[in-house]
């Protein structure tokens, strides 16, 4: 039996992944209290794809760059598990990535490690990105032994590396906080507002009339439900007594284990 979770705080829980995280934590038995911390409320969701009753989920408006807002929400929600999935979307300026992904992540960790929360917050799962090891060159059969590139491709990737390092370096601190990082690649599935809508927009504007390269490039996309499931498993494993193989570690999340030659 996996360790029961009494209260989970899903930071960024109004987002694409966040809504699927809510959905999977909702299906757990026993069901934990489920709280969302986000700068915006959750969207209206189709019952075709999500099984939770929105009335059972508590939304807390807050900004991860504001320690007072975090403190107040941690006090009310008393989470034993925090899932940190908040990030600005792709295509924003460098400053906002550093403010949210680096300063905001540091603030979450700093507040979670304040003595007041030692007896409450046991585990933090960070949504990192497979792009943390991307340097612009082809990566085939990459795994967790791959190093971060010396120069990141862009500010998003750079700040996801720094966010991951902040969360993993908090492992074992305070009263023995457990942390890990999950690295999904491009997400697809119900509720996606970036990948497929972006492709359709290109199609509608005839942007597919030309081709760059030989059309043989590979890219790893991961189904959103599998990524959410990985977060649930990571949270349960961190709460388990035997966490030596998860705590302090980062894991790529993919649909399968394809091997390309
Ligand atoms: P999303 O934009 O749908 O969700 C992110 C949520 O974070 C939003 O609801 C947003 O309001 C919230 N947020 C942003 N700044 C905040 C702040 N300062 N305080 C509180 N909340 C804030 O994004 P998503 O596609 O669901 O991505 C979720 C996570 O997965 C992110 O960490 C992202 O880096 C990571 N990721 C996404 C992809 C992808 O293809 N979408 C791939 C790999 C990793």
mmCIF file of C-alpha atoms and ligand atoms in Angstrom:
data_model
loop_
_atom_site.group_PDB
_atom_site.id
_atom_site.type_symbol
_atom_site.label_atom_id
_atom_site.label_comp_id
_atom_site.label_asym_id
_atom_site.label_seq_id
_atom_site.Cartn_x
_atom_site.Cartn_y
_atom_site.Cartn_z
ATOM 1 C CA UNK A 1 0.000 0.000 0.000
ATOM 2 C CA UNK A 2 1.429 3.398 -0.948
ATOM 3 C CA UNK A 3 1.719 5.968 1.793
ATOM 4 C CA UNK A 4 -1.539 7.942 2.187
ATOM 5 C CA UNK A 5 -1.402 11.667 1.474
ATOM 6 C CA UNK A 6 -3.494 13.810 3.792
ATOM 7 C CA UNK A 7 -3.305 17.155 1.985
ATOM 8 C CA UNK A 8 -1.725 18.026 -1.356
ATOM 9 C CA UNK A 9 -1.055 21.599 -2.465
ATOM 10 C CA UNK A 10 -0.773 21.816 -6.243
ATOM 11 C CA UNK A 11 1.088 24.991 -7.147
ATOM 12 C CA UNK A 12 0.195 25.941 -10.710
ATOM 13 C CA UNK A 13 -2.868 23.740 -10.293
ATOM 14 C CA UNK A 14 -4.986 25.878 -12.630
ATOM 15 C CA UNK A 15 -2.724 25.049 -15.568
ATOM 16 C CA UNK A 16 -2.820 22.297 -18.187
ATOM 17 C CA UNK A 17 -0.830 19.811 -16.115
ATOM 18 C CA UNK A 18 -2.277 21.172 -12.881
ATOM 19 C CA UNK A 19 -5.842 20.168 -13.773
ATOM 20 C CA UNK A 20 -4.700 16.621 -14.580
ATOM 21 C CA UNK A 21 -2.798 16.488 -11.294
ATOM 22 C CA UNK A 22 -5.983 17.462 -9.472
ATOM 23 C CA UNK A 23 -7.837 14.752 -11.379
ATOM 24 C CA UNK A 24 -5.410 11.970 -10.441
ATOM 25 C CA UNK A 25 -4.971 12.970 -6.790
ATOM 26 C CA UNK A 26 -8.792 13.056 -6.623
ATOM 27 C CA UNK A 27 -8.925 9.395 -7.664
ATOM 28 C CA UNK A 28 -6.673 8.232 -4.810
ATOM 29 C CA UNK A 29 -8.099 6.141 -2.002
ATOM 30 C CA UNK A 30 -8.055 7.523 0.621
ATOM 31 C CA UNK A 31 -8.564 10.853 -1.162
ATOM 32 C CA UNK A 32 -6.326 13.636 0.132
ATOM 33 C CA UNK A 33 -7.541 17.184 0.641
ATOM 34 C CA UNK A 34 -6.730 18.865 -2.670
ATOM 35 C CA UNK A 35 -5.688 22.526 -2.769
ATOM 36 C CA UNK A 36 -4.641 24.645 -5.737
ATOM 37 C CA UNK A 37 -2.313 27.633 -5.400
ATOM 38 C CA UNK A 38 -2.214 29.730 -8.555
ATOM 39 C CA UNK A 39 -2.318 33.332 -9.718
ATOM 40 C CA UNK A 40 -5.485 32.528 -11.683
ATOM 41 C CA UNK A 41 -8.529 30.388 -10.905
ATOM 42 C CA UNK A 42 -8.966 26.985 -12.539
ATOM 43 C CA UNK A 43 -10.691 27.002 -15.941
ATOM 44 C CA UNK A 44 -14.072 25.420 -16.628
ATOM 45 C CA UNK A 45 -13.300 21.814 -17.580
ATOM 46 C CA UNK A 46 -15.094 19.288 -19.746
ATOM 47 C CA UNK A 47 -16.502 16.393 -17.685
ATOM 48 C CA UNK A 48 -15.488 14.161 -20.611
ATOM 49 C CA UNK A 49 -11.864 14.369 -19.541
ATOM 50 C CA UNK A 50 -11.845 15.080 -15.804
ATOM 51 C CA UNK A 51 -13.676 13.144 -13.123
ATOM 52 C CA UNK A 52 -13.338 15.440 -10.106
ATOM 53 C CA UNK A 53 -16.060 17.594 -8.622
ATOM 54 C CA UNK A 54 -14.721 21.195 -8.630
ATOM 55 C CA UNK A 55 -16.655 21.857 -5.411
ATOM 56 C CA UNK A 56 -14.335 19.398 -3.629
ATOM 57 C CA UNK A 57 -11.198 21.338 -4.611
ATOM 58 C CA UNK A 58 -10.038 24.482 -2.781
ATOM 59 C CA UNK A 59 -8.516 27.286 -4.821
ATOM 60 C CA UNK A 60 -6.099 29.716 -3.137
ATOM 61 C CA UNK A 61 -5.033 32.724 -5.139
ATOM 62 C CA UNK A 62 -1.351 33.306 -4.549
ATOM 63 C CA UNK A 63 1.946 34.153 -6.180
ATOM 64 C CA UNK A 64 4.991 32.000 -5.494
ATOM 65 C CA UNK A 65 7.230 35.055 -5.536
ATOM 66 C CA UNK A 66 5.437 36.390 -2.432
ATOM 67 C CA UNK A 67 6.592 34.622 0.769
ATOM 68 C CA UNK A 68 3.746 36.056 2.872
ATOM 69 C CA UNK A 69 1.173 34.690 0.466
ATOM 70 C CA UNK A 70 2.854 31.259 0.583
ATOM 71 C CA UNK A 71 3.052 31.282 4.380
ATOM 72 C CA UNK A 72 -0.635 32.133 4.710
ATOM 73 C CA UNK A 73 -1.658 29.401 2.240
ATOM 74 C CA UNK A 74 0.616 26.771 3.830
ATOM 75 C CA UNK A 75 -0.969 27.572 7.211
ATOM 76 C CA UNK A 76 -4.493 27.076 5.897
ATOM 77 C CA UNK A 77 -3.875 24.055 3.674
ATOM 78 C CA UNK A 78 -1.370 22.156 5.885
ATOM 79 C CA UNK A 79 0.003 20.131 2.958
ATOM 80 C CA UNK A 80 2.144 17.089 3.600
ATOM 81 C CA UNK A 81 2.921 17.139 -0.138
ATOM 82 C CA UNK A 82 3.583 20.139 -2.367
ATOM 83 C CA UNK A 83 3.602 19.700 -6.124
ATOM 84 C CA UNK A 84 5.314 22.677 -7.774
ATOM 85 C CA UNK A 85 4.171 22.884 -11.410
ATOM 86 C CA UNK A 86 3.965 26.655 -11.811
ATOM 87 C CA UNK A 87 5.931 28.297 -14.602
ATOM 88 C CA UNK A 88 5.364 31.033 -17.162
ATOM 89 C CA UNK A 89 4.459 29.638 -20.574
ATOM 90 C CA UNK A 90 6.931 29.514 -23.453
ATOM 91 C CA UNK A 91 7.777 32.664 -25.346
ATOM 92 C CA UNK A 92 7.992 35.107 -22.411
ATOM 93 C CA UNK A 93 10.857 37.463 -21.531
ATOM 94 C CA UNK A 94 13.934 36.391 -19.577
ATOM 95 C CA UNK A 95 13.015 38.436 -16.476
ATOM 96 C CA UNK A 96 9.718 36.670 -15.876
ATOM 97 C CA UNK A 97 11.372 33.229 -16.101
ATOM 98 C CA UNK A 98 14.001 34.204 -13.531
ATOM 99 C CA UNK A 99 11.386 35.820 -11.276
ATOM 100 C CA UNK A 100 9.022 32.826 -11.254
ATOM 101 C CA UNK A 101 11.163 29.747 -11.969
ATOM 102 C CA UNK A 102 14.178 30.779 -9.898
ATOM 103 C CA UNK A 103 13.101 33.365 -7.280
ATOM 104 C CA UNK A 104 9.628 31.832 -6.933
ATOM 105 C CA UNK A 105 10.977 28.293 -6.569
ATOM 106 C CA UNK A 106 13.534 29.492 -4.017
ATOM 107 C CA UNK A 107 10.737 31.198 -2.086
ATOM 108 C CA UNK A 108 8.642 28.002 -2.005
ATOM 109 C CA UNK A 109 11.609 26.029 -0.670
ATOM 110 C CA UNK A 110 12.641 28.714 1.841
ATOM 111 C CA UNK A 111 9.138 29.030 3.286
ATOM 112 C CA UNK A 112 8.571 25.249 3.312
ATOM 113 C CA UNK A 113 11.787 24.904 5.327
ATOM 114 C CA UNK A 114 10.754 27.455 7.963
ATOM 115 C CA UNK A 115 10.555 25.679 11.307
ATOM 116 C CA UNK A 116 6.838 26.386 11.602
ATOM 117 C CA UNK A 117 6.228 23.949 8.701
ATOM 118 C CA UNK A 118 8.677 21.183 9.657
ATOM 119 C CA UNK A 119 5.972 18.984 11.153
ATOM 120 C CA UNK A 120 3.604 19.537 8.196
ATOM 121 C CA UNK A 121 5.394 19.636 4.843
ATOM 122 C CA UNK A 122 7.132 16.331 4.164
ATOM 123 C CA UNK A 123 7.696 16.290 0.409
ATOM 124 C CA UNK A 124 8.061 18.570 -2.603
ATOM 125 C CA UNK A 125 7.784 17.281 -6.172
ATOM 126 C CA UNK A 126 9.047 19.743 -8.787
ATOM 127 C CA UNK A 127 7.900 19.717 -12.410
ATOM 128 C CA UNK A 128 11.126 20.273 -14.282
ATOM 129 C CA UNK A 129 11.541 19.727 -18.033
ATOM 130 C CA UNK A 130 13.373 17.346 -20.341
ATOM 131 C CA UNK A 131 14.789 20.481 -21.943
ATOM 132 C CA UNK A 132 17.187 20.953 -18.998
ATOM 133 C CA UNK A 133 19.782 18.839 -20.841
ATOM 134 C CA UNK A 134 19.100 20.244 -24.322
ATOM 135 C CA UNK A 135 22.001 22.111 -25.903
ATOM 136 C CA UNK A 136 20.672 22.320 -29.454
ATOM 137 C CA UNK A 137 22.332 19.107 -30.646
ATOM 138 C CA UNK A 138 20.596 15.778 -31.264
ATOM 139 C CA UNK A 139 20.004 13.752 -28.090
ATOM 140 C CA UNK A 140 19.200 10.089 -28.585
ATOM 141 C CA UNK A 141 18.595 7.656 -25.740
ATOM 142 C CA UNK A 142 19.404 10.403 -23.254
ATOM 143 C CA UNK A 143 19.077 9.520 -19.595
ATOM 144 C CA UNK A 144 19.634 11.034 -16.165
ATOM 145 C CA UNK A 145 23.413 10.583 -16.422
ATOM 146 C CA UNK A 146 23.490 13.391 -19.017
ATOM 147 C CA UNK A 147 24.935 16.658 -17.655
ATOM 148 C CA UNK A 148 23.285 20.069 -17.938
ATOM 149 C CA UNK A 149 24.772 21.979 -20.902
ATOM 150 C CA UNK A 150 27.278 24.707 -20.021
ATOM 151 C CA UNK A 151 25.174 27.192 -21.948
ATOM 152 C CA UNK A 152 21.413 26.692 -21.884
ATOM 153 C CA UNK A 153 19.403 27.080 -25.093
ATOM 154 C CA UNK A 154 17.254 29.888 -23.693
ATOM 155 C CA UNK A 155 16.075 31.535 -20.491
ATOM 156 C CA UNK A 156 13.238 29.032 -19.993
ATOM 157 C CA UNK A 157 15.643 26.066 -20.050
ATOM 158 C CA UNK A 158 18.223 27.885 -17.944
ATOM 159 C CA UNK A 159 15.676 28.703 -15.254
ATOM 160 C CA UNK A 160 14.219 25.181 -15.246
ATOM 161 C CA UNK A 161 17.771 23.909 -14.501
ATOM 162 C CA UNK A 162 18.141 26.417 -11.670
ATOM 163 C CA UNK A 163 14.659 25.598 -10.305
ATOM 164 C CA UNK A 164 15.486 21.900 -10.321
ATOM 165 C CA UNK A 165 18.780 22.518 -8.494
ATOM 166 C CA UNK A 166 17.031 24.641 -5.849
ATOM 167 C CA UNK A 167 14.449 21.942 -5.147
ATOM 168 C CA UNK A 168 16.893 19.029 -5.145
ATOM 169 C CA UNK A 169 19.364 20.826 -2.890
ATOM 170 C CA UNK A 170 16.566 21.202 -0.298
ATOM 171 C CA UNK A 171 16.324 17.416 0.007
ATOM 172 C CA UNK A 172 17.087 16.308 3.567
ATOM 173 C CA UNK A 173 17.013 19.870 4.951
ATOM 174 C CA UNK A 174 14.808 21.074 7.833
ATOM 175 C CA UNK A 175 13.267 18.072 9.562
ATOM 176 C CA UNK A 176 14.174 15.816 6.626
ATOM 177 C CA UNK A 177 12.192 17.305 3.746
ATOM 178 C CA UNK A 178 12.110 14.928 0.743
ATOM 179 C CA UNK A 179 12.275 16.350 -2.756
ATOM 180 C CA UNK A 180 12.525 15.125 -6.310
ATOM 181 C CA UNK A 181 12.212 16.545 -9.823
ATOM 182 C CA UNK A 182 10.352 15.159 -12.825
ATOM 183 C CA UNK A 183 11.381 16.009 -16.368
ATOM 184 C CA UNK A 184 8.601 15.550 -18.924
ATOM 185 C CA UNK A 185 9.066 16.499 -22.551
ATOM 186 C CA UNK A 186 6.402 18.176 -24.706
ATOM 187 C CA UNK A 187 2.984 17.605 -23.143
ATOM 188 C CA UNK A 188 -0.119 16.689 -25.115
ATOM 189 C CA UNK A 189 -3.664 15.714 -24.227
ATOM 190 C CA UNK A 190 -6.968 17.260 -23.168
ATOM 191 C CA UNK A 191 -6.652 20.900 -22.079
ATOM 192 C CA UNK A 192 -3.458 21.572 -24.046
ATOM 193 C CA UNK A 193 -3.284 25.269 -24.937
ATOM 194 C CA UNK A 194 0.213 25.378 -26.442
ATOM 195 C CA UNK A 195 1.236 22.383 -28.537
ATOM 196 C CA UNK A 196 -1.687 21.322 -30.746
ATOM 197 C CA UNK A 197 -3.337 24.795 -30.791
ATOM 198 C CA UNK A 198 0.048 26.162 -31.941
ATOM 199 C CA UNK A 199 0.320 23.544 -34.694
ATOM 200 C CA UNK A 200 -3.243 24.254 -35.844
ATOM 201 C CA UNK A 201 -2.539 27.981 -35.929
ATOM 202 C CA UNK A 202 0.456 27.315 -38.205
ATOM 203 C CA UNK A 203 -1.692 25.094 -40.408
ATOM 204 C CA UNK A 204 -4.454 27.703 -40.666
ATOM 205 C CA UNK A 205 -1.988 30.379 -41.769
ATOM 206 C CA UNK A 206 -0.436 28.091 -44.414
ATOM 207 C CA UNK A 207 2.778 28.008 -42.408
ATOM 208 C CA UNK A 208 3.330 24.379 -43.446
ATOM 209 C CA UNK A 209 4.002 25.194 -47.095
ATOM 210 C CA UNK A 210 7.760 25.011 -46.572
ATOM 211 C CA UNK A 211 10.030 22.542 -44.774
ATOM 212 C CA UNK A 212 13.264 23.008 -42.865
ATOM 213 C CA UNK A 213 15.609 20.004 -42.866
ATOM 214 C CA UNK A 214 14.878 16.454 -43.999
ATOM 215 C CA UNK A 215 11.747 15.896 -41.874
ATOM 216 C CA UNK A 216 13.500 13.135 -39.930
ATOM 217 C CA UNK A 217 13.962 14.941 -36.616
ATOM 218 C CA UNK A 218 12.689 13.101 -33.563
ATOM 219 C CA UNK A 219 10.934 14.732 -30.642
ATOM 220 C CA UNK A 220 9.565 13.152 -27.492
ATOM 221 C CA UNK A 221 5.986 14.069 -26.553
ATOM 222 C CA UNK A 222 4.435 12.760 -23.357
ATOM 223 C CA UNK A 223 0.747 12.191 -22.670
ATOM 224 C CA UNK A 224 -0.432 14.525 -19.937
ATOM 225 C CA UNK A 225 -2.105 11.737 -17.939
ATOM 226 C CA UNK A 226 1.171 9.807 -17.733
ATOM 227 C CA UNK A 227 3.011 12.899 -16.521
ATOM 228 C CA UNK A 228 0.382 13.555 -13.864
ATOM 229 C CA UNK A 229 0.557 9.891 -12.812
ATOM 230 C CA UNK A 230 4.340 10.177 -12.415
ATOM 231 C CA UNK A 231 3.800 13.067 -9.984
ATOM 232 C CA UNK A 232 1.362 11.025 -7.883
ATOM 233 C CA UNK A 233 3.796 8.085 -7.756
ATOM 234 C CA UNK A 234 6.693 10.377 -6.857
ATOM 235 C CA UNK A 235 4.696 11.993 -4.042
ATOM 236 C CA UNK A 236 3.700 8.594 -2.635
ATOM 237 C CA UNK A 237 7.251 7.299 -2.883
ATOM 238 C CA UNK A 238 8.678 10.354 -1.121
ATOM 239 C CA UNK A 239 6.238 9.818 1.755
ATOM 240 C CA UNK A 240 7.237 6.155 2.007
ATOM 241 C CA UNK A 241 9.825 5.153 4.557
ATOM 242 C CA UNK A 242 12.232 3.826 1.935
ATOM 243 C CA UNK A 243 12.949 6.762 -0.346
ATOM 244 C CA UNK A 244 16.615 6.227 -1.102
ATOM 245 C CA UNK A 245 15.935 5.737 -4.825
ATOM 246 C CA UNK A 246 13.717 8.801 -5.310
ATOM 247 C CA UNK A 247 14.583 11.545 -2.818
ATOM 248 C CA UNK A 248 17.073 14.060 -4.167
ATOM 249 C CA UNK A 249 16.798 12.637 -7.695
ATOM 250 C CA UNK A 250 15.553 13.847 -11.082
ATOM 251 C CA UNK A 251 13.690 11.574 -13.508
ATOM 252 C CA UNK A 252 12.789 11.890 -17.158
ATOM 253 C CA UNK A 253 9.142 11.093 -17.800
ATOM 254 C CA UNK A 254 8.249 9.565 -21.129
ATOM 255 C CA UNK A 255 5.456 7.409 -22.541
ATOM 256 C CA UNK A 256 7.600 4.369 -23.062
ATOM 257 C CA UNK A 257 11.249 3.497 -23.257
ATOM 258 C CA UNK A 258 11.949 3.680 -26.995
ATOM 259 C CA UNK A 259 15.480 3.044 -28.191
ATOM 260 C CA UNK A 260 16.554 4.824 -31.372
ATOM 261 C CA UNK A 261 19.536 3.863 -33.486
HETATM 262 P P1 LIG B 1 0.471 26.105 -17.741
HETATM 263 O O1 LIG B 1 0.850 27.484 -18.162
HETATM 264 O O2 LIG B 1 -0.783 25.534 -18.321
HETATM 265 O O3 LIG B 1 0.362 26.037 -16.152
HETATM 266 C C1 LIG B 1 1.245 26.736 -15.311
HETATM 267 C C2 LIG B 1 0.445 27.397 -14.210
HETATM 268 O O4 LIG B 1 1.350 28.126 -13.380
HETATM 269 C C3 LIG B 1 -0.585 28.416 -14.736
HETATM 270 O O5 LIG B 1 -1.886 28.096 -14.262
HETATM 271 C C4 LIG B 1 -0.098 29.739 -14.189
HETATM 272 O O6 LIG B 1 -1.151 30.653 -13.859
HETATM 273 C C5 LIG B 1 0.687 29.302 -12.953
HETATM 274 N N1 LIG B 1 1.664 30.311 -12.516
HETATM 275 C C6 LIG B 1 2.520 31.005 -13.305
HETATM 276 N N2 LIG B 1 3.221 31.874 -12.567
HETATM 277 C C7 LIG B 1 2.807 31.704 -11.278
HETATM 278 C C8 LIG B 1 3.165 32.330 -10.050
HETATM 279 N N3 LIG B 1 4.074 33.324 -9.999
HETATM 280 N N4 LIG B 1 2.561 31.911 -8.899
HETATM 281 C C9 LIG B 1 1.599 30.931 -8.945
HETATM 282 N N5 LIG B 1 1.219 30.320 -10.088
HETATM 283 C C10 LIG B 1 1.811 30.713 -11.241
HETATM 284 O O7 LIG B 1 1.720 25.181 -18.046
HETATM 285 P P2 LIG B 1 1.791 23.585 -18.221
HETATM 286 O O8 LIG B 1 1.966 23.320 -19.670
HETATM 287 O O9 LIG B 1 0.707 22.936 -17.466
HETATM 288 O O10 LIG B 1 3.189 23.288 -17.517
HETATM 289 C C11 LIG B 1 3.244 22.850 -16.159
HETATM 290 C C12 LIG B 1 4.687 22.607 -15.780
HETATM 291 O O11 LIG B 1 5.242 21.628 -16.657
HETATM 292 C C13 LIG B 1 5.595 23.825 -15.887
HETATM 293 O O12 LIG B 1 6.477 23.823 -14.789
HETATM 294 C C14 LIG B 1 6.371 23.613 -17.170
HETATM 295 O O13 LIG B 1 7.660 24.211 -17.118
HETATM 296 C C15 LIG B 1 6.478 22.091 -17.187
HETATM 297 N N6 LIG B 1 6.622 21.524 -18.528
HETATM 298 C C16 LIG B 1 5.687 21.793 -19.482
HETATM 299 C C17 LIG B 1 5.840 21.219 -20.760
HETATM 300 C C18 LIG B 1 4.808 21.466 -21.845
HETATM 301 O O14 LIG B 1 5.006 20.964 -22.967
HETATM 302 N N7 LIG B 1 3.720 22.170 -21.568
HETATM 303 C C19 LIG B 1 6.933 20.394 -21.029
HETATM 304 C C20 LIG B 1 7.856 20.133 -20.011
HETATM 305 C C21 LIG B 1 7.699 20.706 -18.758
#
